[in-house]
Backbone as JSON Lines, residues from 0, in Angstrom:
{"i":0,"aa":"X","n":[-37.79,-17.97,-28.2],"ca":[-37.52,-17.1,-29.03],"c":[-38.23,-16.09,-29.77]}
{"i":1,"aa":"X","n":[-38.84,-15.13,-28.95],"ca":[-39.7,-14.31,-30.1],"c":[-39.3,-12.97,-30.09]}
{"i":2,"aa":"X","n":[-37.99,-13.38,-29.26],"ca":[-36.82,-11.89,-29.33],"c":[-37.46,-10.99,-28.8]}
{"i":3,"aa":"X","n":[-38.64,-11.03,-27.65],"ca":[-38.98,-10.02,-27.15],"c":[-38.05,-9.35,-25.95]}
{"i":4,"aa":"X","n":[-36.79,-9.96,-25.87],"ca":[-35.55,-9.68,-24.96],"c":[-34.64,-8.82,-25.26]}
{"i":5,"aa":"X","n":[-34.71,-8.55,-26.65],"ca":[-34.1,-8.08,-27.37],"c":[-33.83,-6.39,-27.38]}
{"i":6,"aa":"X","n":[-32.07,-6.05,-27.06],"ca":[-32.28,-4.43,-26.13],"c":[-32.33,-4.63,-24.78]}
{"i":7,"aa":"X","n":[-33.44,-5.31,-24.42],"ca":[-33.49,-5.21,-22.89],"c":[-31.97,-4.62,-22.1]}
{"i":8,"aa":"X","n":[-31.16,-5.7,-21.99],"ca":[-29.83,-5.56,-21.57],"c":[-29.38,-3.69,-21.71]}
{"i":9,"aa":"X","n":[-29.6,-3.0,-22.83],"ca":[-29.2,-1.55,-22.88],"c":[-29.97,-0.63,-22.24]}
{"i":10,"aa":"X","n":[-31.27,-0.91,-21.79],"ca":[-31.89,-0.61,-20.91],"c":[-31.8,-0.97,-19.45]}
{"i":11,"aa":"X","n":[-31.14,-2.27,-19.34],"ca":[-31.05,-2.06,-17.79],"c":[-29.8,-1.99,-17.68]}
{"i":12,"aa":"X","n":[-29.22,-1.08,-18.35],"ca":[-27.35,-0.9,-18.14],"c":[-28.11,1.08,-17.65]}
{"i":13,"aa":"X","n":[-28.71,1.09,-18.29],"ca":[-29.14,2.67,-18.46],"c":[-29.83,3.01,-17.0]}
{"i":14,"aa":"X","n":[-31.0,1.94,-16.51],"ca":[-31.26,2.01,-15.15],"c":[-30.28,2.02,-14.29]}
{"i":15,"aa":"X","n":[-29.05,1.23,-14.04],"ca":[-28.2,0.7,-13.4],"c":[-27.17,2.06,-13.17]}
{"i":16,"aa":"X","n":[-27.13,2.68,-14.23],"ca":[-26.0,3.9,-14.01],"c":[-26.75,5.04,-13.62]}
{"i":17,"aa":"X","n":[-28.52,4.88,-13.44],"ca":[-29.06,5.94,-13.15],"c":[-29.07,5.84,-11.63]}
{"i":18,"aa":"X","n":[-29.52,4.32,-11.03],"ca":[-29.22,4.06,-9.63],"c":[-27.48,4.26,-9.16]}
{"i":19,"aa":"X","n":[-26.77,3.72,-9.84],"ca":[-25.48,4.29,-9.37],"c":[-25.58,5.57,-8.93]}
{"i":20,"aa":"X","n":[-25.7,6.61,-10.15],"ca":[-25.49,8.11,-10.17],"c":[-26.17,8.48,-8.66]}
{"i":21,"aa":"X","n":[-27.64,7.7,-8.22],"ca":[-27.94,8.45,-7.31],"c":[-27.66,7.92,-5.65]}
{"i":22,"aa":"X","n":[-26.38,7.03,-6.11],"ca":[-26.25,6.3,-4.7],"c":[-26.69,4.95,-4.02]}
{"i":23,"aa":"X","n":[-27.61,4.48,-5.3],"ca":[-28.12,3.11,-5.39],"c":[-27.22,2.01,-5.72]}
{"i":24,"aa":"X","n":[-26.13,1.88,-5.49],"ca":[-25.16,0.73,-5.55],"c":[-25.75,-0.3,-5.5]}
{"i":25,"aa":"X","n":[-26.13,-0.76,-4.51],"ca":[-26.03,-2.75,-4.37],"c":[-27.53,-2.53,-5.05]}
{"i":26,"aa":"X","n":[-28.13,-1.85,-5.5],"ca":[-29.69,-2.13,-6.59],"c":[-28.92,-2.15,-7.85]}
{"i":27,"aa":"X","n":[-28.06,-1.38,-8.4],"ca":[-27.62,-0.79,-9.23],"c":[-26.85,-2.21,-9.96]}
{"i":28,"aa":"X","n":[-25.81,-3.32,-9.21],"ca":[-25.44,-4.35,-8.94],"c":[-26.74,-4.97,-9.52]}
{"i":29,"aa":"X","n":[-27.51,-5.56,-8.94],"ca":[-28.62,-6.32,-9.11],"c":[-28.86,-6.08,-10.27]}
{"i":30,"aa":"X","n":[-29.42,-4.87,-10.77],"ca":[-29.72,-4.76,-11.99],"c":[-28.69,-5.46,-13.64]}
{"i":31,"aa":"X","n":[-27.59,-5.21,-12.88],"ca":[-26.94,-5.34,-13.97],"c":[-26.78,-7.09,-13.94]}
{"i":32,"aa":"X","n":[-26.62,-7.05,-13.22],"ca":[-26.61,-9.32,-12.73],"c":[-27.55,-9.36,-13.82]}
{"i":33,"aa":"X","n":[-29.09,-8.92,-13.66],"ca":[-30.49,-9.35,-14.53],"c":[-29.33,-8.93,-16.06]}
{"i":34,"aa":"X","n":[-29.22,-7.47,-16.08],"ca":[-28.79,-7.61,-17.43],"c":[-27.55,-9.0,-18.05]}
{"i":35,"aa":"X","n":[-26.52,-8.96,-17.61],"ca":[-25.78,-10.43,-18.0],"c":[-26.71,-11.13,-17.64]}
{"i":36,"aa":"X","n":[-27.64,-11.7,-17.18],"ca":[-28.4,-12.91,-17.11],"c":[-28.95,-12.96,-18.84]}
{"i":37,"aa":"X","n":[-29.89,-11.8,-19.0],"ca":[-30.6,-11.41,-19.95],"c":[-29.47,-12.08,-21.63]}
{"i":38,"aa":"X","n":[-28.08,-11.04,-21.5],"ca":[-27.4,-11.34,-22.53],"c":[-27.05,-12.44,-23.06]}
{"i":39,"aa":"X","n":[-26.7,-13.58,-21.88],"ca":[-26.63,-14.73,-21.78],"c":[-27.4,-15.44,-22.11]}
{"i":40,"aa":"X","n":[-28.63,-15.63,-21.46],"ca":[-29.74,-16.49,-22.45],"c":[-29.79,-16.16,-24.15]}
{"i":41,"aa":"X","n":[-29.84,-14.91,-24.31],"ca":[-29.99,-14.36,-25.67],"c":[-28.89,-14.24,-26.97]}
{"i":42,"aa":"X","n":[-27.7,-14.25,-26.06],"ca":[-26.26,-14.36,-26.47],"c":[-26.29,-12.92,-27.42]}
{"i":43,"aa":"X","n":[-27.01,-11.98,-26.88],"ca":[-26.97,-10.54,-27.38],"c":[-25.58,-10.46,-26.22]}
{"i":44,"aa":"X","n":[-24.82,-9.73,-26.76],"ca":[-23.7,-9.3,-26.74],"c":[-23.2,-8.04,-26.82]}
{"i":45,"aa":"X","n":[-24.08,-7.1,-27.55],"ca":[-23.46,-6.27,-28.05],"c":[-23.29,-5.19,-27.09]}
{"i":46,"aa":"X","n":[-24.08,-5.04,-25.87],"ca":[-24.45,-4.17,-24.53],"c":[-23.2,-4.81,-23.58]}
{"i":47,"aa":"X","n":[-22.89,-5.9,-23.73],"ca":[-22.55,-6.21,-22.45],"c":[-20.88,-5.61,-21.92]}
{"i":48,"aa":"X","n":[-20.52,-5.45,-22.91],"ca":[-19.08,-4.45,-22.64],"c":[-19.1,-3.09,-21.38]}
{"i":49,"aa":"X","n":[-20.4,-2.16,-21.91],"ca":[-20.68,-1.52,-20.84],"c":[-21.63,-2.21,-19.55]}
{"i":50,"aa":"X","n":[-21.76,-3.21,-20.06],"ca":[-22.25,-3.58,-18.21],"c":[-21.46,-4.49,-17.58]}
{"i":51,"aa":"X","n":[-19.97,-4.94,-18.53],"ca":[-19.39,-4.98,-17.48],"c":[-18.31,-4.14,-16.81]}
{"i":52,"aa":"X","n":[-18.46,-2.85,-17.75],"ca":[-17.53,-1.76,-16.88],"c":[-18.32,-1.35,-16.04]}
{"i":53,"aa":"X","n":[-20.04,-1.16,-16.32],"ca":[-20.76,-0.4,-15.3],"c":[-19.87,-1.43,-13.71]}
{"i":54,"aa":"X","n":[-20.45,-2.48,-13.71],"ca":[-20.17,-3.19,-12.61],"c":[-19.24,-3.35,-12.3]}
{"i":55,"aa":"X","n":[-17.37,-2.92,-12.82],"ca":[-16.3,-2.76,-12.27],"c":[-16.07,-1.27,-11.94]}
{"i":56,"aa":"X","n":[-16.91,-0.48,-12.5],"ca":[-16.99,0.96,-12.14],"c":[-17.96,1.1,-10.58]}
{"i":57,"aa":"X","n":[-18.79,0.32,-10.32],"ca":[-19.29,0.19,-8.98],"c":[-18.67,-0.01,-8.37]}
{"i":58,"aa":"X","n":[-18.05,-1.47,-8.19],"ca":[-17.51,-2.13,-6.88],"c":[-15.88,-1.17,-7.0]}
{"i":59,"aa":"X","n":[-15.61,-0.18,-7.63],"ca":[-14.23,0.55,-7.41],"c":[-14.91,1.58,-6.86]}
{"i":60,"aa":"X","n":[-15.98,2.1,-7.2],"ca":[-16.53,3.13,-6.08],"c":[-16.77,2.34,-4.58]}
{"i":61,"aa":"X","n":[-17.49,0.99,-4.26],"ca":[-17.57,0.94,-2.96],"c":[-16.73,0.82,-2.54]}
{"i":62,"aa":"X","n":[-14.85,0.34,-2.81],"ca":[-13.94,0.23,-2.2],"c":[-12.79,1.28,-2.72]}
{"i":63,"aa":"X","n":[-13.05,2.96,-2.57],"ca":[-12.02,3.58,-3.25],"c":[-10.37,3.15,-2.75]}
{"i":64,"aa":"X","n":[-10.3,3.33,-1.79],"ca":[-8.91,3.28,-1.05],"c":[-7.78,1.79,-1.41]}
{"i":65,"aa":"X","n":[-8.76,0.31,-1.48],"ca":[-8.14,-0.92,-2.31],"c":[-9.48,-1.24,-2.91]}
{"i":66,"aa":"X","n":[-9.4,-0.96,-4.31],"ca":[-10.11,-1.69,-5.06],"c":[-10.01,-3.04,-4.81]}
{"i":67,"aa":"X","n":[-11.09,-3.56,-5.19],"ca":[-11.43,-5.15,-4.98],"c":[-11.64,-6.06,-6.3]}
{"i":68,"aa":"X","n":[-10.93,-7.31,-6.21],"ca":[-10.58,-7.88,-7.53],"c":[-11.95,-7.68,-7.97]}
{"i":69,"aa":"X","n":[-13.24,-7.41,-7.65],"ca":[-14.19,-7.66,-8.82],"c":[-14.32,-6.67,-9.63]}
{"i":70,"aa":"X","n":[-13.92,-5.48,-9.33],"ca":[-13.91,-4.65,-10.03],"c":[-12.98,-4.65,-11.23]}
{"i":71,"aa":"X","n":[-11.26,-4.92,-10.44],"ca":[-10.57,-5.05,-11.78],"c":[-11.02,-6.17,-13.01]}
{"i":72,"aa":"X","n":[-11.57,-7.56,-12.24],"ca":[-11.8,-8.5,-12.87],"c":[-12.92,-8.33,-14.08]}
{"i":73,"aa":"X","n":[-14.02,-7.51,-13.54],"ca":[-15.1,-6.5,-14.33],"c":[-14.4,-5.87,-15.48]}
{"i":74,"aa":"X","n":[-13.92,-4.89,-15.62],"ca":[-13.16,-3.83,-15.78],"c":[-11.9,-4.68,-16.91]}
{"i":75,"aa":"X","n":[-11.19,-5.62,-16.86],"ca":[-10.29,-6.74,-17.66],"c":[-11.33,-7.51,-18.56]}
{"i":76,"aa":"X","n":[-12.39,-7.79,-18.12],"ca":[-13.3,-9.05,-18.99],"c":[-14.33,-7.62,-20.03]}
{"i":77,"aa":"X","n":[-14.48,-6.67,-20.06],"ca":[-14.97,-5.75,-20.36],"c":[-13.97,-5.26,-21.3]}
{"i":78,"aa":"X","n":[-12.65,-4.93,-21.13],"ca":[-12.07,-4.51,-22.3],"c":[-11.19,-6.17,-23.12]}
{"i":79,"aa":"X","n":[-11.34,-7.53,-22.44],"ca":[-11.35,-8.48,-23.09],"c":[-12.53,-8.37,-25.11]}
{"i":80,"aa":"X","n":[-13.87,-8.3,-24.33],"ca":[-15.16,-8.34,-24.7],"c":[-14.91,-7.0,-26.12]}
{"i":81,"aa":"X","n":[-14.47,-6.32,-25.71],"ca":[-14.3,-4.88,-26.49],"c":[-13.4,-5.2,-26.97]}
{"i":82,"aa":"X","n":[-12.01,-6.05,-27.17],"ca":[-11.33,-6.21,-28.13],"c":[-11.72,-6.9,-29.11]}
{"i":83,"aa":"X","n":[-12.4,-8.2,-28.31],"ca":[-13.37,-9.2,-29.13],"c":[-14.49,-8.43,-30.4]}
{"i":84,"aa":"X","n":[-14.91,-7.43,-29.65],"ca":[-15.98,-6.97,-30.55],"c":[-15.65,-5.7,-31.77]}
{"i":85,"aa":"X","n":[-14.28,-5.58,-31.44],"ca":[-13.63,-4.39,-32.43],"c":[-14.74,-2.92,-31.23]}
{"i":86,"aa":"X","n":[-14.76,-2.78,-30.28],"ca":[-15.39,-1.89,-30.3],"c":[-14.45,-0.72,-29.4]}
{"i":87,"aa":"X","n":[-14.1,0.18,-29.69],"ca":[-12.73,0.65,-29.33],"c":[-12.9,1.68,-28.43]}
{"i":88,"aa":"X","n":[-14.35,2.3,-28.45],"ca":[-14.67,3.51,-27.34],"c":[-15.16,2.68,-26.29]}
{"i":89,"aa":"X","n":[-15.98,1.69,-26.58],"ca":[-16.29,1.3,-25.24],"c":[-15.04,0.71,-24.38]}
{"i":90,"aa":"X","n":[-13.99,0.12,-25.33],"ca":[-12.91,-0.38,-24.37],"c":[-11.58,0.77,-23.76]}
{"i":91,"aa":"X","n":[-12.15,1.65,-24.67],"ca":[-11.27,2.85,-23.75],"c":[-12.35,3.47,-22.62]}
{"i":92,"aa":"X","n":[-13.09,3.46,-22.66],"ca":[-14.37,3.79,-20.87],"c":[-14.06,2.75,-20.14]}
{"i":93,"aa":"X","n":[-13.59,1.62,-20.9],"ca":[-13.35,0.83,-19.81],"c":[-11.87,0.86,-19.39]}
{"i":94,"aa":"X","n":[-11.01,1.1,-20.36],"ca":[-10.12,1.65,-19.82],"c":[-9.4,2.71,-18.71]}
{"i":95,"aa":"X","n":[-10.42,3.72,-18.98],"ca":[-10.37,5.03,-18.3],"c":[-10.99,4.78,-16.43]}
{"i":96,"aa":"X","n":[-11.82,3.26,-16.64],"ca":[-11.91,3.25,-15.38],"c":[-10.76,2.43,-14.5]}
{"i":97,"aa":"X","n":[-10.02,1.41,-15.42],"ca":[-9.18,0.4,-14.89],"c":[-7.93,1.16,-14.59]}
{"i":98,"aa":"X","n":[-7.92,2.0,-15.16],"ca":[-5.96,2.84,-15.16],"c":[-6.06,3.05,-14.04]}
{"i":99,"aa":"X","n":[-6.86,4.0,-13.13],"ca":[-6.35,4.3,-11.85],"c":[-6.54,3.33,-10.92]}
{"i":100,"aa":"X","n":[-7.13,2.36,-11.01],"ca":[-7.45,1.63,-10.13],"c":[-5.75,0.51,-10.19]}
{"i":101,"aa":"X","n":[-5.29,0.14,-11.3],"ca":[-3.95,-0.15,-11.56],"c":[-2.95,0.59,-11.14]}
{"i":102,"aa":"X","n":[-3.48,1.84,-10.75],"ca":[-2.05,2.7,-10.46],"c":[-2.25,2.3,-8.81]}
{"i":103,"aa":"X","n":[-3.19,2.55,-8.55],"ca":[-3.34,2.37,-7.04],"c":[-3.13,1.24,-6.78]}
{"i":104,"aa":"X","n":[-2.76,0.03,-7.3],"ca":[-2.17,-1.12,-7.13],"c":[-0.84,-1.21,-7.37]}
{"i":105,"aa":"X","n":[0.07,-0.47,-7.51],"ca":[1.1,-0.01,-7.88],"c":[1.44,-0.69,-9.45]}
{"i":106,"aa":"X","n":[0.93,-0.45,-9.94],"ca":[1.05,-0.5,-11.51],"c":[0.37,-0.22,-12.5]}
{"i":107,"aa":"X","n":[1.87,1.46,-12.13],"ca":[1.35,2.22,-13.09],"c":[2.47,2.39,-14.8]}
{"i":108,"aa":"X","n":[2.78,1.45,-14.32],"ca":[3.36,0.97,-16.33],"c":[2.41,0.61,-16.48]}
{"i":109,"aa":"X","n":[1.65,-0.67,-16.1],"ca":[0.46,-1.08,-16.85],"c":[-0.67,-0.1,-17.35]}
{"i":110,"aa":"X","n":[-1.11,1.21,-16.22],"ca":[-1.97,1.4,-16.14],"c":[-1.71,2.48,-17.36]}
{"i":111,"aa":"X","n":[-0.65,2.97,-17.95],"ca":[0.18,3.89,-18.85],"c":[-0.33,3.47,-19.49]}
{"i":112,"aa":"X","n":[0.57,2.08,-20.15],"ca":[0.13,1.26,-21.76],"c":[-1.02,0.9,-22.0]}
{"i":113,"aa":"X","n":[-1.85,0.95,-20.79],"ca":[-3.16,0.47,-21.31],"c":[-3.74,1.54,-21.59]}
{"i":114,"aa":"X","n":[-3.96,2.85,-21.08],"ca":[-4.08,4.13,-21.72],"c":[-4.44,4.95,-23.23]}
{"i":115,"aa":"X","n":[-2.33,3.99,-23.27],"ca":[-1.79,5.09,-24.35],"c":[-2.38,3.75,-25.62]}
{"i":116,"aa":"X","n":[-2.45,2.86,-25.14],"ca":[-2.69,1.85,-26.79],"c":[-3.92,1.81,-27.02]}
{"i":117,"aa":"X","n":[-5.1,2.55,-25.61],"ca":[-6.76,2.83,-26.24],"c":[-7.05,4.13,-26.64]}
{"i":118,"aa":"X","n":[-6.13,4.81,-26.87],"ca":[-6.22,6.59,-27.23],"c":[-5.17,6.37,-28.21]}
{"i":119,"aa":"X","n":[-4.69,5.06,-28.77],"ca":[-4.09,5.13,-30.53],"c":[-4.87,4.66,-31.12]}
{"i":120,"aa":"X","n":[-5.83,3.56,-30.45],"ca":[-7.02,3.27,-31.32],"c":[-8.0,3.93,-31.8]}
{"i":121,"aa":"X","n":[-8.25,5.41,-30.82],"ca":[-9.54,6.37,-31.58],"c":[-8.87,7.15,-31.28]}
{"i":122,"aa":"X","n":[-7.54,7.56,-31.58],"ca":[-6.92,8.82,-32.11],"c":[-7.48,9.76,-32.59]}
{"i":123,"aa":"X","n":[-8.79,9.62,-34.1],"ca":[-9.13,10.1,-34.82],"c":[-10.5,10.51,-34.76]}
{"i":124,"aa":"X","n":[-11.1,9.96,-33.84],"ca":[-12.1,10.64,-32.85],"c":[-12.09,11.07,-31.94]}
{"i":125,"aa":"X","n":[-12.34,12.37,-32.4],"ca":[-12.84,14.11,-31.26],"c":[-13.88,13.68,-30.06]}
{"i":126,"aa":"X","n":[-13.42,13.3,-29.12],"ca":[-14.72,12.96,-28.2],"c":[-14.03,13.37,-26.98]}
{"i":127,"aa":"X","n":[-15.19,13.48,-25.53],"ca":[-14.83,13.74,-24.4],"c":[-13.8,12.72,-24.0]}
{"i":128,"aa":"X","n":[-14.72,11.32,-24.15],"ca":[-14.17,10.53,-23.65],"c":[-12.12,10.56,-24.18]}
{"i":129,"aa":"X","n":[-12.01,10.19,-25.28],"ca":[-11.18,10.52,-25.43],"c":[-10.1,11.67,-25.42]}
{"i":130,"aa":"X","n":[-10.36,12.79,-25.23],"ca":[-9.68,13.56,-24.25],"c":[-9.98,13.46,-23.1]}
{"i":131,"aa":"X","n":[-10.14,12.55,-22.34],"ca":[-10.54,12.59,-20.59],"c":[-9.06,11.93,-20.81]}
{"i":132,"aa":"X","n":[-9.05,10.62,-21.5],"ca":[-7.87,9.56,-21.45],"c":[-6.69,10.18,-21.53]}
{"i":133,"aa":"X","n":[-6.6,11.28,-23.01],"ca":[-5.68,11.9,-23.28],"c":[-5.17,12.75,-21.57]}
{"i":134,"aa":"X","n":[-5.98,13.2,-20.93],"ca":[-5.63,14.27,-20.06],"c":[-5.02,13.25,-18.65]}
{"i":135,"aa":"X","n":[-5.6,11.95,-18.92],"ca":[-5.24,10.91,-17.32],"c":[-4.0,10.46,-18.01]}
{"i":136,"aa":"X","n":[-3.76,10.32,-19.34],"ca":[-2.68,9.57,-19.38],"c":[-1.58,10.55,-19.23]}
{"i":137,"aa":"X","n":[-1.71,11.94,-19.75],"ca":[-0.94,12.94,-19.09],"c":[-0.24,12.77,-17.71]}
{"i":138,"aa":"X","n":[-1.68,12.63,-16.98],"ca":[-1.66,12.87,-15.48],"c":[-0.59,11.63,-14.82]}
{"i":139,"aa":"X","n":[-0.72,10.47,-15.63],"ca":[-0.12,9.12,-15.41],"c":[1.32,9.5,-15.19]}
{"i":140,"aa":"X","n":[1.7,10.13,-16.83],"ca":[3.22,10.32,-17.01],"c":[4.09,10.97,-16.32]}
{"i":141,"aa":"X","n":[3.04,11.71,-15.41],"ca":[3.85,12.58,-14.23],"c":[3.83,12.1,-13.09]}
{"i":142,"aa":"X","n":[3.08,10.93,-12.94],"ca":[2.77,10.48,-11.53],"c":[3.84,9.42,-10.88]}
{"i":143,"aa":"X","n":[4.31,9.77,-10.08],"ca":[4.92,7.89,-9.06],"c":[4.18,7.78,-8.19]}
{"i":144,"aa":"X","n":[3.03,8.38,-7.27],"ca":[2.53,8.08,-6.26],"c":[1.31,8.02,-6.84]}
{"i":145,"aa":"X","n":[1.02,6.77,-5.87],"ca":[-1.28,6.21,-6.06],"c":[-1.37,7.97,-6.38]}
{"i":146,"aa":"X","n":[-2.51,8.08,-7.18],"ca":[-4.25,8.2,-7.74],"c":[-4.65,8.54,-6.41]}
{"i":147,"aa":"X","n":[-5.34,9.95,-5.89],"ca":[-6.04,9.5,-4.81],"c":[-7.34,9.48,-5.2]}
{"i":148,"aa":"X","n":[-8.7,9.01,-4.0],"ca":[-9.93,8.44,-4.89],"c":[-10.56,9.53,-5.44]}
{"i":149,"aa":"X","n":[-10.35,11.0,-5.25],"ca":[-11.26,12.27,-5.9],"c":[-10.44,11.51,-7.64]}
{"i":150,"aa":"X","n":[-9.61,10.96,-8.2],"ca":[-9.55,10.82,-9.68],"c":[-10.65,10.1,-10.24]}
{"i":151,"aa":"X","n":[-11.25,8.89,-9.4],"ca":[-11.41,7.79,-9.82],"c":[-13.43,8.54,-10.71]}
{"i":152,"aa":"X","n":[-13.51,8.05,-11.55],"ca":[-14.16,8.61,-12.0],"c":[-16.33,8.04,-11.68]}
{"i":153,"aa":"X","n":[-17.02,8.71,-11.58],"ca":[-18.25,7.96,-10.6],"c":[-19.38,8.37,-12.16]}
């Protein structure tokens, strides 16, 4: 314990989306494993919401066409974690990645309400993120057919 671990985890969420961004997937993966390893021993917590959307936001990029349960499973335990923690932007990013991947599973009621009940929670914050949601959940209300993968967001 001399908390020299401490952070770590927000730093290698930050590497991890920099290897994503440049096409480094299965490093990008790795990295983030170390980070939940990291949180876990330390029971720092407070990072781990975005690393586990980073890592359901990966494995929905390597499989655009059928997402693969780890992603949704990522992507569900991530906005679990974010309800847990009151933290309401990070569980709408994580939201914003799970909706289409739900629609493309054919469920897109789910992928609606889950949407519209994380864009009543920061209603009152002006942010991208939250108009991205505002503009997909738009996109939702008009939709009956899959999301194709140019939505899914990288």
């Amino acid at each position: 314990g001399s908390g020299a671990l401490i952070g770590v985890p927000w730093f290698l969420n930050l590497q991890a989306e920099l290897l994503f961004l440049f096409g480094r997937e299965a490093e990008a993966l790795r990295v983030l494993e170390e980070s939940e390893g990291i949180a876990a021993m330390t029971q720092e917590r407070f990072f781990l919401v975005d690393t586990l959307r980073l890592k359901g936001e990966i494995h929905a990029f390597l499989s655009p066409d059928s997402p693969r349960t780890e992603a949704v499973d990522a992507l569900r335990a991530a906005l679990r974690l974010a309800a847990e923690q009151g933290a309401w932007l990070a569980g709408l990013r994580a939201a914003l990645r799970l909706a289409p991947l739900l629609q493309r599973q054919g469920a897109l009621e789910e992928a609606r309400e889950l949407l519209a009940s994380h864009v009543k929670k920061i209603a009152w914050i002006p942010c991208p993120d939250e108009q991205q949601a505002r503009n997909l959940l738009e996109t939702l209300s008009r939709a009956s057919a899959p999301l194709s993968p140019s939505v899914t967001l990288r």
